[in-house]
mmCIF file of C-alpha atoms in Angstrom:
data_model
loop_
_atom_site.group_PDB
_atom_site.id
_atom_site.type_symbol
_atom_site.label_atom_id
_atom_site.label_comp_id
_atom_site.label_asym_id
_atom_site.label_seq_id
_atom_site.Cartn_x
_atom_site.Cartn_y
_atom_site.Cartn_z
ATOM 1 C CA MET A 1 122.769 81.571 169.631
ATOM 2 C CA TYR A 2 125.032 83.956 171.886
ATOM 3 C CA ASN A 3 128.364 84.892 170.682
ATOM 4 C CA PHE A 4 129.739 86.619 173.736
ATOM 5 C CA THR A 5 133.227 88.388 172.984
ATOM 6 C CA SER A 6 133.867 89.814 176.622
ATOM 7 C CA LEU A 7 132.561 89.920 179.892
ATOM 8 C CA PRO A 8 130.574 92.776 181.241
ATOM 9 C CA PRO A 9 131.501 94.364 184.603
ATOM 10 C CA LEU A 10 130.104 92.252 187.947
ATOM 11 C CA ALA A 11 128.457 94.075 190.590
ATOM 12 C CA LEU A 12 126.955 92.467 194.167
ATOM 13 C CA TYR A 13 123.853 93.203 195.411
ATOM 14 C CA ILE A 14 122.983 92.259 199.171
ATOM 15 C CA HIS A 15 119.530 92.221 200.435
ATOM 16 C CA LEU A 16 118.596 92.969 204.213
ATOM 17 C CA PRO A 17 114.568 92.597 204.629
ATOM 18 C CA TRP A 18 113.742 94.170 207.633
ATOM 19 C CA CYS A 19 111.846 97.471 208.347
ATOM 20 C CA VAL A 20 110.451 98.987 211.363
ATOM 21 C CA ARG A 21 107.033 99.209 209.624
ATOM 22 C CA LYS A 22 105.924 98.019 206.287
ATOM 23 C CA CYS A 23 105.000 101.198 204.187
ATOM 24 C CA PRO A 24 101.692 100.784 202.279
ATOM 25 C CA TYR A 25 102.930 101.686 199.080
ATOM 26 C CA CYS A 26 105.837 99.293 199.287
ATOM 27 C CA ASP A 27 106.139 96.271 196.965
ATOM 28 C CA PHE A 28 109.474 95.147 197.845
ATOM 29 C CA ASN A 29 110.386 92.245 199.699
ATOM 30 C CA SER A 30 110.476 93.714 202.964
ATOM 31 C CA HIS A 31 109.511 92.250 206.440
ATOM 32 C CA GLN A 32 108.814 93.893 209.856
ATOM 33 C CA VAL A 33 111.431 93.323 212.310
ATOM 34 C CA PRO A 34 110.738 90.281 214.308
ATOM 35 C CA GLY A 35 111.708 91.550 217.769
ATOM 36 C CA ALA A 36 115.788 91.437 217.690
ATOM 37 C CA LEU A 37 117.463 91.554 214.211
ATOM 38 C CA PRO A 38 119.030 87.910 213.432
ATOM 39 C CA GLU A 39 122.144 89.527 212.750
ATOM 40 C CA THR A 40 124.543 87.052 213.222
ATOM 41 C CA GLU A 41 122.709 84.029 211.607
ATOM 42 C CA TYR A 42 122.000 86.269 208.746
ATOM 43 C CA VAL A 43 125.294 87.348 208.017
ATOM 44 C CA GLU A 44 126.403 83.747 208.095
ATOM 45 C CA ALA A 45 123.597 83.022 205.674
ATOM 46 C CA LEU A 46 124.638 85.534 203.206
ATOM 47 C CA LEU A 47 128.195 84.411 203.320
ATOM 48 C CA ARG A 48 127.080 81.074 202.773
ATOM 49 C CA ASP A 49 125.009 81.951 199.787
ATOM 50 C CA LEU A 50 128.006 83.844 198.105
ATOM 51 C CA GLU A 51 130.167 80.772 198.455
ATOM 52 C CA GLN A 52 127.925 78.804 196.058
ATOM 53 C CA GLU A 53 128.203 81.548 193.352
ATOM 54 C CA LEU A 54 132.195 81.642 193.451
ATOM 55 C CA PRO A 55 132.735 79.110 190.892
ATOM 56 C CA LEU A 56 130.872 81.119 188.480
ATOM 57 C CA ILE A 57 132.697 84.192 189.038
ATOM 58 C CA TRP A 58 136.221 83.152 189.776
ATOM 59 C CA GLY A 59 138.676 85.809 189.263
ATOM 60 C CA ARG A 60 136.049 88.719 188.162
ATOM 61 C CA PRO A 61 136.344 91.940 190.211
ATOM 62 C CA ILE A 62 133.416 93.630 192.013
ATOM 63 C CA VAL A 63 133.038 97.169 190.489
ATOM 64 C CA SER A 64 130.113 97.979 193.128
ATOM 65 C CA ILE A 65 128.184 96.882 196.072
ATOM 66 C CA PHE A 66 124.552 98.048 196.847
ATOM 67 C CA ILE A 67 123.100 96.929 200.332
ATOM 68 C CA GLY A 68 119.321 97.462 199.807
ATOM 69 C CA GLY A 69 116.060 96.597 201.651
ATOM 70 C CA GLY A 70 114.257 96.597 203.858
ATOM 71 C CA THR A 71 116.119 99.291 205.553
ATOM 72 C CA PRO A 72 119.811 98.066 205.736
ATOM 73 C CA SER A 73 120.890 100.862 208.058
ATOM 74 C CA LEU A 74 118.990 98.759 210.899
ATOM 75 C CA PHE A 75 122.003 96.403 211.102
ATOM 76 C CA SER A 76 124.761 97.220 213.580
ATOM 77 C CA PRO A 77 128.134 98.398 212.146
ATOM 78 C CA GLU A 78 129.195 95.149 214.251
ATOM 79 C CA ALA A 79 127.245 93.038 212.051
ATOM 80 C CA LEU A 80 128.182 95.124 208.974
ATOM 81 C CA ASP A 81 131.541 94.784 209.569
ATOM 82 C CA ALA A 82 131.662 90.831 209.748
ATOM 83 C CA LEU A 83 129.758 90.976 206.535
ATOM 84 C CA PHE A 84 132.547 92.830 205.085
ATOM 85 C CA SER A 85 135.185 90.532 206.376
ATOM 86 C CA GLY A 86 133.506 87.962 204.887
ATOM 87 C CA LEU A 87 133.197 89.833 201.387
ATOM 88 C CA ARG A 88 136.719 90.690 201.331
ATOM 89 C CA ALA A 89 138.046 87.215 202.133
ATOM 90 C CA ARG A 90 135.889 85.486 199.199
ATOM 91 C CA LEU A 91 135.976 88.276 196.543
ATOM 92 C CA LYS A 92 137.990 90.747 194.913
ATOM 93 C CA LEU A 93 136.927 94.327 195.278
ATOM 94 C CA LEU A 94 138.242 97.005 192.899
ATOM 95 C CA PRO A 95 140.232 99.697 195.073
ATOM 96 C CA GLU A 96 137.821 102.447 193.605
ATOM 97 C CA ILE A 97 134.959 100.322 194.453
ATOM 98 C CA GLU A 98 131.381 102.004 194.923
ATOM 99 C CA ILE A 99 129.624 100.864 198.163
ATOM 100 C CA THR A 100 126.080 101.916 198.596
ATOM 101 C CA LEU A 101 124.063 101.276 201.661
ATOM 102 C CA GLU A 102 120.295 102.415 201.804
ATOM 103 C CA ALA A 103 119.226 104.366 205.134
ATOM 104 C CA ASN A 104 116.000 105.794 206.585
ATOM 105 C CA PRO A 105 116.044 108.837 208.316
ATOM 106 C CA GLY A 106 115.967 108.836 212.022
ATOM 107 C CA THR A 107 118.364 110.088 214.612
ATOM 108 C CA VAL A 108 119.464 106.444 215.995
ATOM 109 C CA GLU A 109 120.143 105.488 212.255
ATOM 110 C CA ALA A 110 121.971 108.940 211.250
ATOM 111 C CA GLY A 111 124.011 108.358 214.516
ATOM 112 C CA LYS A 112 125.552 105.395 212.802
ATOM 113 C CA PHE A 113 126.883 107.208 209.580
ATOM 114 C CA ARG A 114 130.439 107.689 210.737
ATOM 115 C CA GLU A 115 130.516 104.097 211.828
ATOM 116 C CA PHE A 116 129.274 102.984 208.306
ATOM 117 C CA ARG A 117 131.858 105.197 206.720
ATOM 118 C CA ALA A 118 134.622 104.084 208.661
ATOM 119 C CA LEU A 119 133.549 100.362 207.292
ATOM 120 C CA GLY A 120 134.508 101.255 203.540
ATOM 121 C CA ILE A 121 130.686 102.394 202.680
ATOM 122 C CA ASN A 122 131.276 105.427 200.641
ATOM 123 C CA ARG A 123 127.755 106.099 199.283
ATOM 124 C CA LEU A 124 124.439 106.337 201.091
ATOM 125 C CA SER A 125 120.968 106.159 199.624
ATOM 126 C CA ILE A 126 118.602 108.088 202.049
ATOM 127 C CA GLY A 127 114.921 107.409 201.679
ATOM 128 C CA VAL A 128 113.272 110.649 202.432
ATOM 129 C CA GLN A 129 110.319 110.586 200.049
ATOM 130 C CA SER A 130 109.102 113.940 201.091
ATOM 131 C CA PHE A 131 110.019 116.618 203.618
ATOM 132 C CA GLN A 132 106.347 117.485 204.539
ATOM 133 C CA ASP A 133 105.181 115.937 207.627
ATOM 134 C CA ALA A 134 101.531 115.621 206.358
ATOM 135 C CA GLN A 135 102.506 113.986 203.161
ATOM 136 C CA LEU A 136 104.922 111.556 205.193
ATOM 137 C CA ALA A 137 101.924 110.528 207.250
ATOM 138 C CA ALA A 138 100.143 109.739 204.175
ATOM 139 C CA LEU A 139 102.831 107.513 202.905
ATOM 140 C CA GLY A 140 103.135 105.534 206.368
ATOM 141 C CA ARG A 141 106.468 106.605 206.867
ATOM 142 C CA ILE A 142 107.885 106.473 210.626
ATOM 143 C CA HIS A 143 110.038 109.862 210.417
ATOM 144 C CA GLY A 144 109.208 113.549 210.049
ATOM 145 C CA GLY A 145 110.640 116.326 207.739
ATOM 146 C CA ARG A 146 112.966 117.416 210.755
ATOM 147 C CA GLU A 147 114.486 113.818 210.951
ATOM 148 C CA ALA A 148 114.908 113.884 207.069
ATOM 149 C CA ILE A 149 116.897 117.221 207.019
ATOM 150 C CA ALA A 150 118.863 115.711 210.022
ATOM 151 C CA ALA A 151 119.878 112.795 208.388
ATOM 152 C CA ALA A 152 121.251 114.470 205.000
ATOM 153 C CA GLU A 153 123.466 116.836 207.458
ATOM 154 C CA ALA A 154 124.519 113.836 209.240
ATOM 155 C CA ALA A 155 125.712 112.281 206.082
ATOM 156 C CA HIS A 156 127.610 115.554 205.384
ATOM 157 C CA ALA A 157 129.180 115.639 208.963
ATOM 158 C CA ALA A 158 130.102 111.887 209.023
ATOM 159 C CA GLY A 159 132.079 112.540 205.662
ATOM 160 C CA PHE A 160 129.825 111.295 202.712
ATOM 161 C CA SER A 161 130.641 113.390 199.643
ATOM 162 C CA ASP A 162 128.462 111.147 197.763
ATOM 163 C CA PHE A 163 124.740 110.352 199.012
ATOM 164 C CA ASN A 164 121.567 109.984 197.468
ATOM 165 C CA LEU A 165 118.005 111.392 198.572
ATOM 166 C CA ASP A 166 115.038 109.320 197.291
ATOM 167 C CA LEU A 167 112.284 112.041 196.605
ATOM 168 C CA MET A 168 108.464 111.165 195.598
ATOM 169 C CA HIS A 169 106.286 113.067 193.740
ATOM 170 C CA GLY A 170 102.617 112.356 192.856
ATOM 171 C CA LEU A 171 101.490 111.988 196.464
ATOM 172 C CA PRO A 172 98.186 112.062 198.509
ATOM 173 C CA GLY A 173 97.110 116.097 198.434
ATOM 174 C CA GLN A 174 100.347 117.144 196.766
ATOM 175 C CA THR A 175 100.110 120.470 194.928
ATOM 176 C CA VAL A 176 102.691 122.025 192.674
ATOM 177 C CA GLU A 177 103.881 124.379 195.103
ATOM 178 C CA VAL A 178 104.107 121.600 197.944
ATOM 179 C CA GLY A 179 106.416 119.780 195.071
ATOM 180 C CA ARG A 180 108.555 122.289 194.422
ATOM 181 C CA ALA A 181 109.171 122.886 198.066
ATOM 182 C CA ASP A 182 110.214 119.355 198.546
ATOM 183 C CA VAL A 183 112.543 119.398 195.677
ATOM 184 C CA ALA A 184 114.188 122.962 196.711
ATOM 185 C CA GLN A 185 114.797 121.399 200.295
ATOM 186 C CA ALA A 186 116.326 118.441 198.901
ATOM 187 C CA ILE A 187 118.914 120.651 196.434
ATOM 188 C CA ALA A 188 119.407 123.156 199.715
ATOM 189 C CA LEU A 189 120.873 119.976 201.210
ATOM 190 C CA ALA A 190 123.349 119.512 198.764
ATOM 191 C CA PRO A 191 123.274 115.805 198.009
ATOM 192 C CA SER A 192 125.529 114.693 194.920
ATOM 193 C CA HIS A 193 122.503 112.703 193.635
ATOM 194 C CA ILE A 194 118.829 112.736 194.048
ATOM 195 C CA SER A 195 116.182 110.124 192.902
ATOM 196 C CA TYR A 196 112.928 111.608 191.802
ATOM 197 C CA TYR A 197 110.013 109.646 190.946
ATOM 198 C CA GLN A 198 106.273 109.262 190.926
ATOM 199 C CA LEU A 199 104.342 107.413 193.514
ATOM 200 C CA THR A 200 102.742 104.060 191.573
ATOM 201 C CA LEU A 201 100.225 102.188 193.136
ATOM 202 C CA GLU A 202 101.916 98.747 192.746
ATOM 203 C CA PRO A 203 99.789 95.243 192.962
ATOM 204 C CA ASN A 204 100.052 93.636 196.517
ATOM 205 C CA THR A 205 100.319 96.729 198.508
ATOM 206 C CA LEU A 206 97.985 98.507 201.169
ATOM 207 C CA PHE A 207 97.628 101.543 198.770
ATOM 208 C CA HIS A 208 96.504 98.982 195.700
ATOM 209 C CA ALA A 209 93.936 97.654 197.679
ATOM 210 C CA ARG A 210 92.841 100.883 199.193
ATOM 211 C CA PRO A 211 93.946 103.515 197.086
ATOM 212 C CA PRO A 212 94.396 106.972 198.322
ATOM 213 C CA GLN A 213 93.257 110.313 196.380
ATOM 214 C CA LEU A 214 96.136 111.103 193.921
ATOM 215 C CA PRO A 215 96.728 114.311 191.906
ATOM 216 C CA ASP A 216 95.243 113.691 188.588
ATOM 217 C CA ASP A 217 97.302 113.367 185.324
ATOM 218 C CA GLU A 218 97.436 116.875 184.459
ATOM 219 C CA LEU A 219 98.411 118.195 187.902
ATOM 220 C CA LEU A 220 100.936 115.005 188.287
ATOM 221 C CA ALA A 221 102.699 116.608 184.912
ATOM 222 C CA ASP A 222 102.783 120.055 186.323
ATOM 223 C CA ILE A 223 104.428 118.703 189.613
ATOM 224 C CA GLU A 224 107.114 116.499 187.666
ATOM 225 C CA GLU A 225 107.907 119.513 184.901
ATOM 226 C CA ALA A 226 108.231 121.699 188.279
ATOM 227 C CA GLY A 227 110.797 119.663 189.950
ATOM 228 C CA GLN A 228 112.574 118.620 187.001
ATOM 229 C CA ALA A 229 112.969 122.311 186.346
ATOM 230 C CA LEU A 230 114.138 123.043 189.847
ATOM 231 C CA LEU A 231 116.717 120.318 189.444
ATOM 232 C CA ALA A 232 118.252 121.346 186.235
ATOM 233 C CA GLN A 233 118.800 124.846 187.572
ATOM 234 C CA GLY A 234 120.473 123.251 190.836
ATOM 235 C CA GLY A 235 122.908 121.739 188.846
ATOM 236 C CA TYR A 236 121.382 117.970 188.918
ATOM 237 C CA LEU A 237 121.725 116.443 185.487
ATOM 238 C CA GLN A 238 118.970 113.951 184.431
ATOM 239 C CA TYR A 239 120.750 110.670 183.158
ATOM 240 C CA GLU A 240 118.087 107.973 183.812
ATOM 241 C CA VAL A 241 114.281 108.117 183.970
ATOM 242 C CA SER A 242 114.108 108.837 187.635
ATOM 243 C CA ALA A 243 118.091 109.556 188.300
ATOM 244 C CA TYR A 244 119.497 113.246 188.530
ATOM 245 C CA ALA A 245 123.167 113.802 189.734
ATOM 246 C CA LYS A 246 125.553 116.314 189.883
ATOM 247 C CA GLU A 247 128.626 116.095 187.478
ATOM 248 C CA GLY A 248 130.648 112.928 188.404
ATOM 249 C CA PHE A 249 128.199 111.415 190.678
ATOM 250 C CA ARG A 250 126.006 109.104 188.747
ATOM 251 C CA CYS A 251 125.363 105.962 190.452
ATOM 252 C CA ALA A 252 127.486 103.423 189.216
ATOM 253 C CA HIS A 253 126.030 100.038 190.458
ATOM 254 C CA ASN A 254 122.693 101.280 188.636
ATOM 255 C CA LEU A 255 124.544 102.168 185.641
ATOM 256 C CA ASN A 256 125.933 98.607 185.452
ATOM 257 C CA TYR A 257 121.995 97.434 185.657
ATOM 258 C CA TRP A 258 120.854 99.724 182.913
ATOM 259 C CA GLU A 259 123.842 98.837 180.476
ATOM 260 C CA PHE A 260 122.867 95.378 181.089
ATOM 261 C CA GLY A 261 126.117 94.190 183.347
ATOM 262 C CA ASP A 262 126.160 91.269 185.660
ATOM 263 C CA TYR A 263 125.311 90.997 189.300
ATOM 264 C CA VAL A 264 125.188 88.402 191.864
ATOM 265 C CA GLY A 265 122.222 89.020 194.157
ATOM 266 C CA ILE A 266 122.660 87.338 197.625
ATOM 267 C CA GLY A 267 119.965 87.785 200.623
ATOM 268 C CA ALA A 268 116.247 86.746 200.634
ATOM 269 C CA GLY A 269 114.549 87.546 197.542
ATOM 270 C CA ALA A 270 117.498 88.795 195.779
ATOM 271 C CA HIS A 271 117.958 88.354 191.940
ATOM 272 C CA GLY A 272 121.077 87.650 189.887
ATOM 273 C CA LYS A 273 122.257 88.085 186.364
ATOM 274 C CA LEU A 274 125.508 86.135 185.293
ATOM 275 C CA THR A 275 126.883 85.681 181.947
ATOM 276 C CA LEU A 276 128.621 82.500 181.072
ATOM 277 C CA PRO A 277 130.625 82.508 177.712
ATOM 278 C CA ALA A 278 131.951 79.192 178.040
ATOM 279 C CA GLU A 279 128.361 77.809 178.322
ATOM 280 C CA GLN A 280 127.213 80.266 175.881
ATOM 281 C CA ARG A 281 124.046 81.244 177.983
ATOM 282 C CA ILE A 282 122.935 84.222 180.578
ATOM 283 C CA LEU A 283 121.822 82.726 184.006
ATOM 284 C CA ARG A 284 119.359 84.184 186.123
ATOM 285 C CA ARG A 285 118.954 83.073 189.720
ATOM 286 C CA ALA A 286 116.425 84.300 192.323
ATOM 287 C CA ARG A 287 116.501 83.711 196.047
ATOM 288 C CA VAL A 288 113.587 82.667 198.196
ATOM 289 C CA LYS A 289 111.859 85.674 199.789
ATOM 290 C CA ASN A 290 110.968 84.371 203.250
ATOM 291 C CA PRO A 291 113.619 85.195 205.313
ATOM 292 C CA ARG A 292 113.461 82.400 207.644
ATOM 293 C CA ASP A 293 113.390 79.995 204.780
ATOM 294 C CA TYR A 294 116.525 81.927 203.344
ATOM 295 C CA GLN A 295 118.321 81.751 206.427
ATOM 296 C CA ALA A 296 117.566 77.866 206.609
ATOM 297 C CA LEU A 297 118.407 77.031 202.741
ATOM 298 C CA ALA A 298 121.341 79.521 202.320
ATOM 299 C CA GLY A 299 124.286 77.861 200.771
ATOM 300 C CA THR A 300 122.100 74.802 199.279
ATOM 301 C CA PRO A 301 120.494 74.755 195.613
ATOM 302 C CA ALA A 302 117.032 74.901 197.419
ATOM 303 C CA ALA A 303 117.623 78.375 197.987
ATOM 304 C CA PHE A 304 117.312 79.484 194.394
ATOM 305 C CA GLU A 305 115.262 79.309 191.532
ATOM 306 C CA GLU A 306 117.506 79.313 188.159
ATOM 307 C CA GLU A 307 116.269 80.473 184.696
ATOM 308 C CA ALA A 308 118.577 80.342 181.568
ATOM 309 C CA ILE A 309 117.523 83.696 179.388
ATOM 310 C CA LYS A 310 116.790 82.997 175.733
ATOM 311 C CA PRO A 311 118.529 85.195 173.135
ATOM 312 C CA ARG A 312 115.476 87.184 171.897
ATOM 313 C CA GLU A 313 114.627 87.673 175.595
ATOM 314 C CA ALA A 314 118.081 89.080 176.398
ATOM 315 C CA ALA A 315 117.308 91.680 173.604
ATOM 316 C CA PHE A 316 114.309 92.918 175.013
ATOM 317 C CA GLU A 317 115.807 93.023 178.709
ATOM 318 C CA PHE A 318 118.845 95.187 177.109
ATOM 319 C CA MET A 319 116.478 97.619 175.547
ATOM 320 C CA LEU A 320 114.591 97.773 178.524
ATOM 321 C CA ASN A 321 117.101 99.040 180.533
ATOM 322 C CA ALA A 322 119.424 100.777 178.131
ATOM 323 C CA LEU A 323 116.810 102.947 176.747
ATOM 324 C CA ARG A 324 115.911 104.318 180.403
ATOM 325 C CA LEU A 325 119.306 106.003 179.892
ATOM 326 C CA LYS A 326 118.633 109.774 178.415
ATOM 327 C CA GLU A 327 121.706 109.254 176.571
ATOM 328 C CA GLY A 328 121.310 105.810 175.197
ATOM 329 C CA PHE A 329 124.166 103.697 174.623
ATOM 330 C CA ALA A 330 126.627 102.840 172.092
ATOM 331 C CA PRO A 331 125.683 99.867 169.262
ATOM 332 C CA HIS A 332 128.627 98.023 170.097
ATOM 333 C CA LEU A 333 127.247 97.611 173.558
ATOM 334 C CA PHE A 334 124.439 95.591 172.436
ATOM 335 C CA GLN A 335 126.591 92.790 170.906
ATOM 336 C CA GLU A 336 128.920 92.628 173.898
ATOM 337 C CA ARG A 337 126.230 92.688 176.706
ATOM 338 C CA ALA A 338 123.479 90.850 174.775
ATOM 339 C CA GLY A 339 125.587 88.467 172.894
ATOM 340 C CA ILE A 340 123.773 88.876 169.788
ATOM 341 C CA PRO A 341 123.990 90.966 166.641
ATOM 342 C CA LEU A 342 122.209 94.155 166.476
ATOM 343 C CA GLY A 343 120.811 93.068 162.984
ATOM 344 C CA LEU A 344 118.418 90.826 165.068
ATOM 345 C CA ILE A 345 116.603 93.993 166.235
ATOM 346 C CA GLN A 346 117.300 96.006 162.948
ATOM 347 C CA ASN A 347 113.446 96.049 162.038
ATOM 348 C CA ALA A 348 112.455 97.095 165.372
ATOM 349 C CA LEU A 349 114.631 100.034 165.334
ATOM 350 C CA GLN A 350 113.774 101.085 161.915
ATOM 351 C CA GLN A 351 109.815 100.761 162.944
ATOM 352 C CA ALA A 352 110.443 102.824 166.127
ATOM 353 C CA GLU A 353 112.227 105.560 164.058
ATOM 354 C CA ALA A 354 109.639 105.553 161.593
ATOM 355 C CA ALA A 355 107.355 106.138 164.713
ATOM 356 C CA GLY A 356 109.757 109.246 165.869
ATOM 357 C CA LEU A 357 110.381 107.310 168.937
ATOM 358 C CA ILE A 358 114.111 106.814 168.363
ATOM 359 C CA ASP A 359 117.474 108.464 166.983
ATOM 360 C CA TRP A 360 120.158 106.282 165.966
ATOM 361 C CA ASP A 361 123.427 106.136 163.888
ATOM 362 C CA VAL A 362 126.698 104.366 164.076
ATOM 363 C CA GLN A 363 127.788 106.266 167.400
ATOM 364 C CA ARG A 364 124.499 106.150 169.584
ATOM 365 C CA ILE A 365 121.315 104.510 170.085
ATOM 366 C CA ALA A 366 118.879 107.006 172.186
ATOM 367 C CA PRO A 367 115.060 107.717 172.910
ATOM 368 C CA SER A 368 114.149 110.794 170.925
ATOM 369 C CA ALA A 369 112.448 113.708 172.712
ATOM 370 C CA HIS A 370 109.143 111.976 171.706
ATOM 371 C CA GLY A 371 110.167 108.645 172.730
ATOM 372 C CA TRP A 372 111.702 109.540 176.253
ATOM 373 C CA ARG A 373 107.867 111.047 176.748
ATOM 374 C CA TYR A 374 106.661 107.983 175.721
ATOM 375 C CA LEU A 375 108.913 105.516 176.819
ATOM 376 C CA ASN A 376 106.554 102.601 177.383
ATOM 377 C CA ASP A 377 105.476 103.047 173.703
ATOM 378 C CA LEU A 378 109.113 102.767 172.608
ATOM 379 C CA MET A 379 109.752 99.513 174.522
ATOM 380 C CA GLN A 380 106.774 97.599 172.600
ATOM 381 C CA HIS A 381 108.725 97.632 169.428
ATOM 382 C CA PHE A 382 111.506 95.301 171.051
ATOM 383 C CA LEU A 383 108.979 92.765 172.861
ATOM 384 C CA PRO A 384 110.086 89.188 172.092
ATOM 385 C CA ASP A 385 106.757 87.962 170.593
ATOM 386 C CA ARG A 386 106.264 91.276 168.657
ATOM 387 C CA LYS A 387 105.609 90.620 165.120
ATOM 388 C CA LYS A 388 108.091 92.342 162.783
#
């Protein structure tokens, strides 16, 4: 039984599902551009979708917006302007709101950065993945190292003091030296934030069906540790498994996810999670994935599937997210966000502590150094069906 004492922060996620070409490692809901982008029709569908969420979120301010994909920067500034006009007419946006747009390198898209900034977008997340042409080709990327550098430089020139670079490691043919060169180049471009994560072979991707030759586990560890050392030397503090930021530039939108905040998700394949205190439940909604189906159904109940989360599932999901944060979380946050007493997971906490995977007291619950290294083992202790 839930007992919510307060509402969590509320964010908005918007999914724009089209890319120039589907990358062989990508398991996101992305689709190759079908000729001309249906910008007007899709923006109208997004706003219809949002309107059916409004009765569930009346009066709640939006703390962050993240526009992901796909490649959202393929959309024209005019289409995004129409979208933001619709959002501002329907939602209460905080004055200091963080608004992030995902972008891929390329001279045409980078030329739009000034216009994006003028719309109120104040953060970019640029998917460079690597600065090495050979590695980018192996990943099926449509840009080269020069375009990746130019995109970061264009972000600075357009007035973005806050932008992220996505960087992968463990790539086909990668050595420690090549991995270090990628991280060094990213640091030299002076982004405020770097996402540094390992390439994984996800189901339902071309790489999963036809796996490339990747570095072995020992080399993977060496590449990651070398990159992490450079990031630390460059003043990028690791605050989450794959997130590194300069002081004061942690991603507010992603922090809301990791701290089990609420979010509305609109767009093809988007997911949302809302706390409903009056009904004492947590609700999840997932939109249909196919863009054409989404455009036809947006604004109707047929556009999404709905699920109420059980309390024990909420406890696991909270821990699954919050323990990704290196500093962990304050114990009171569990009661506030999961809506159940900490005592429900007391035995699991004690078992994880006995295994040396977690440190906890009245002020903080966080992975130990050992637990941070073996995070999957730590998460196992909080599975809903695990016998205590």
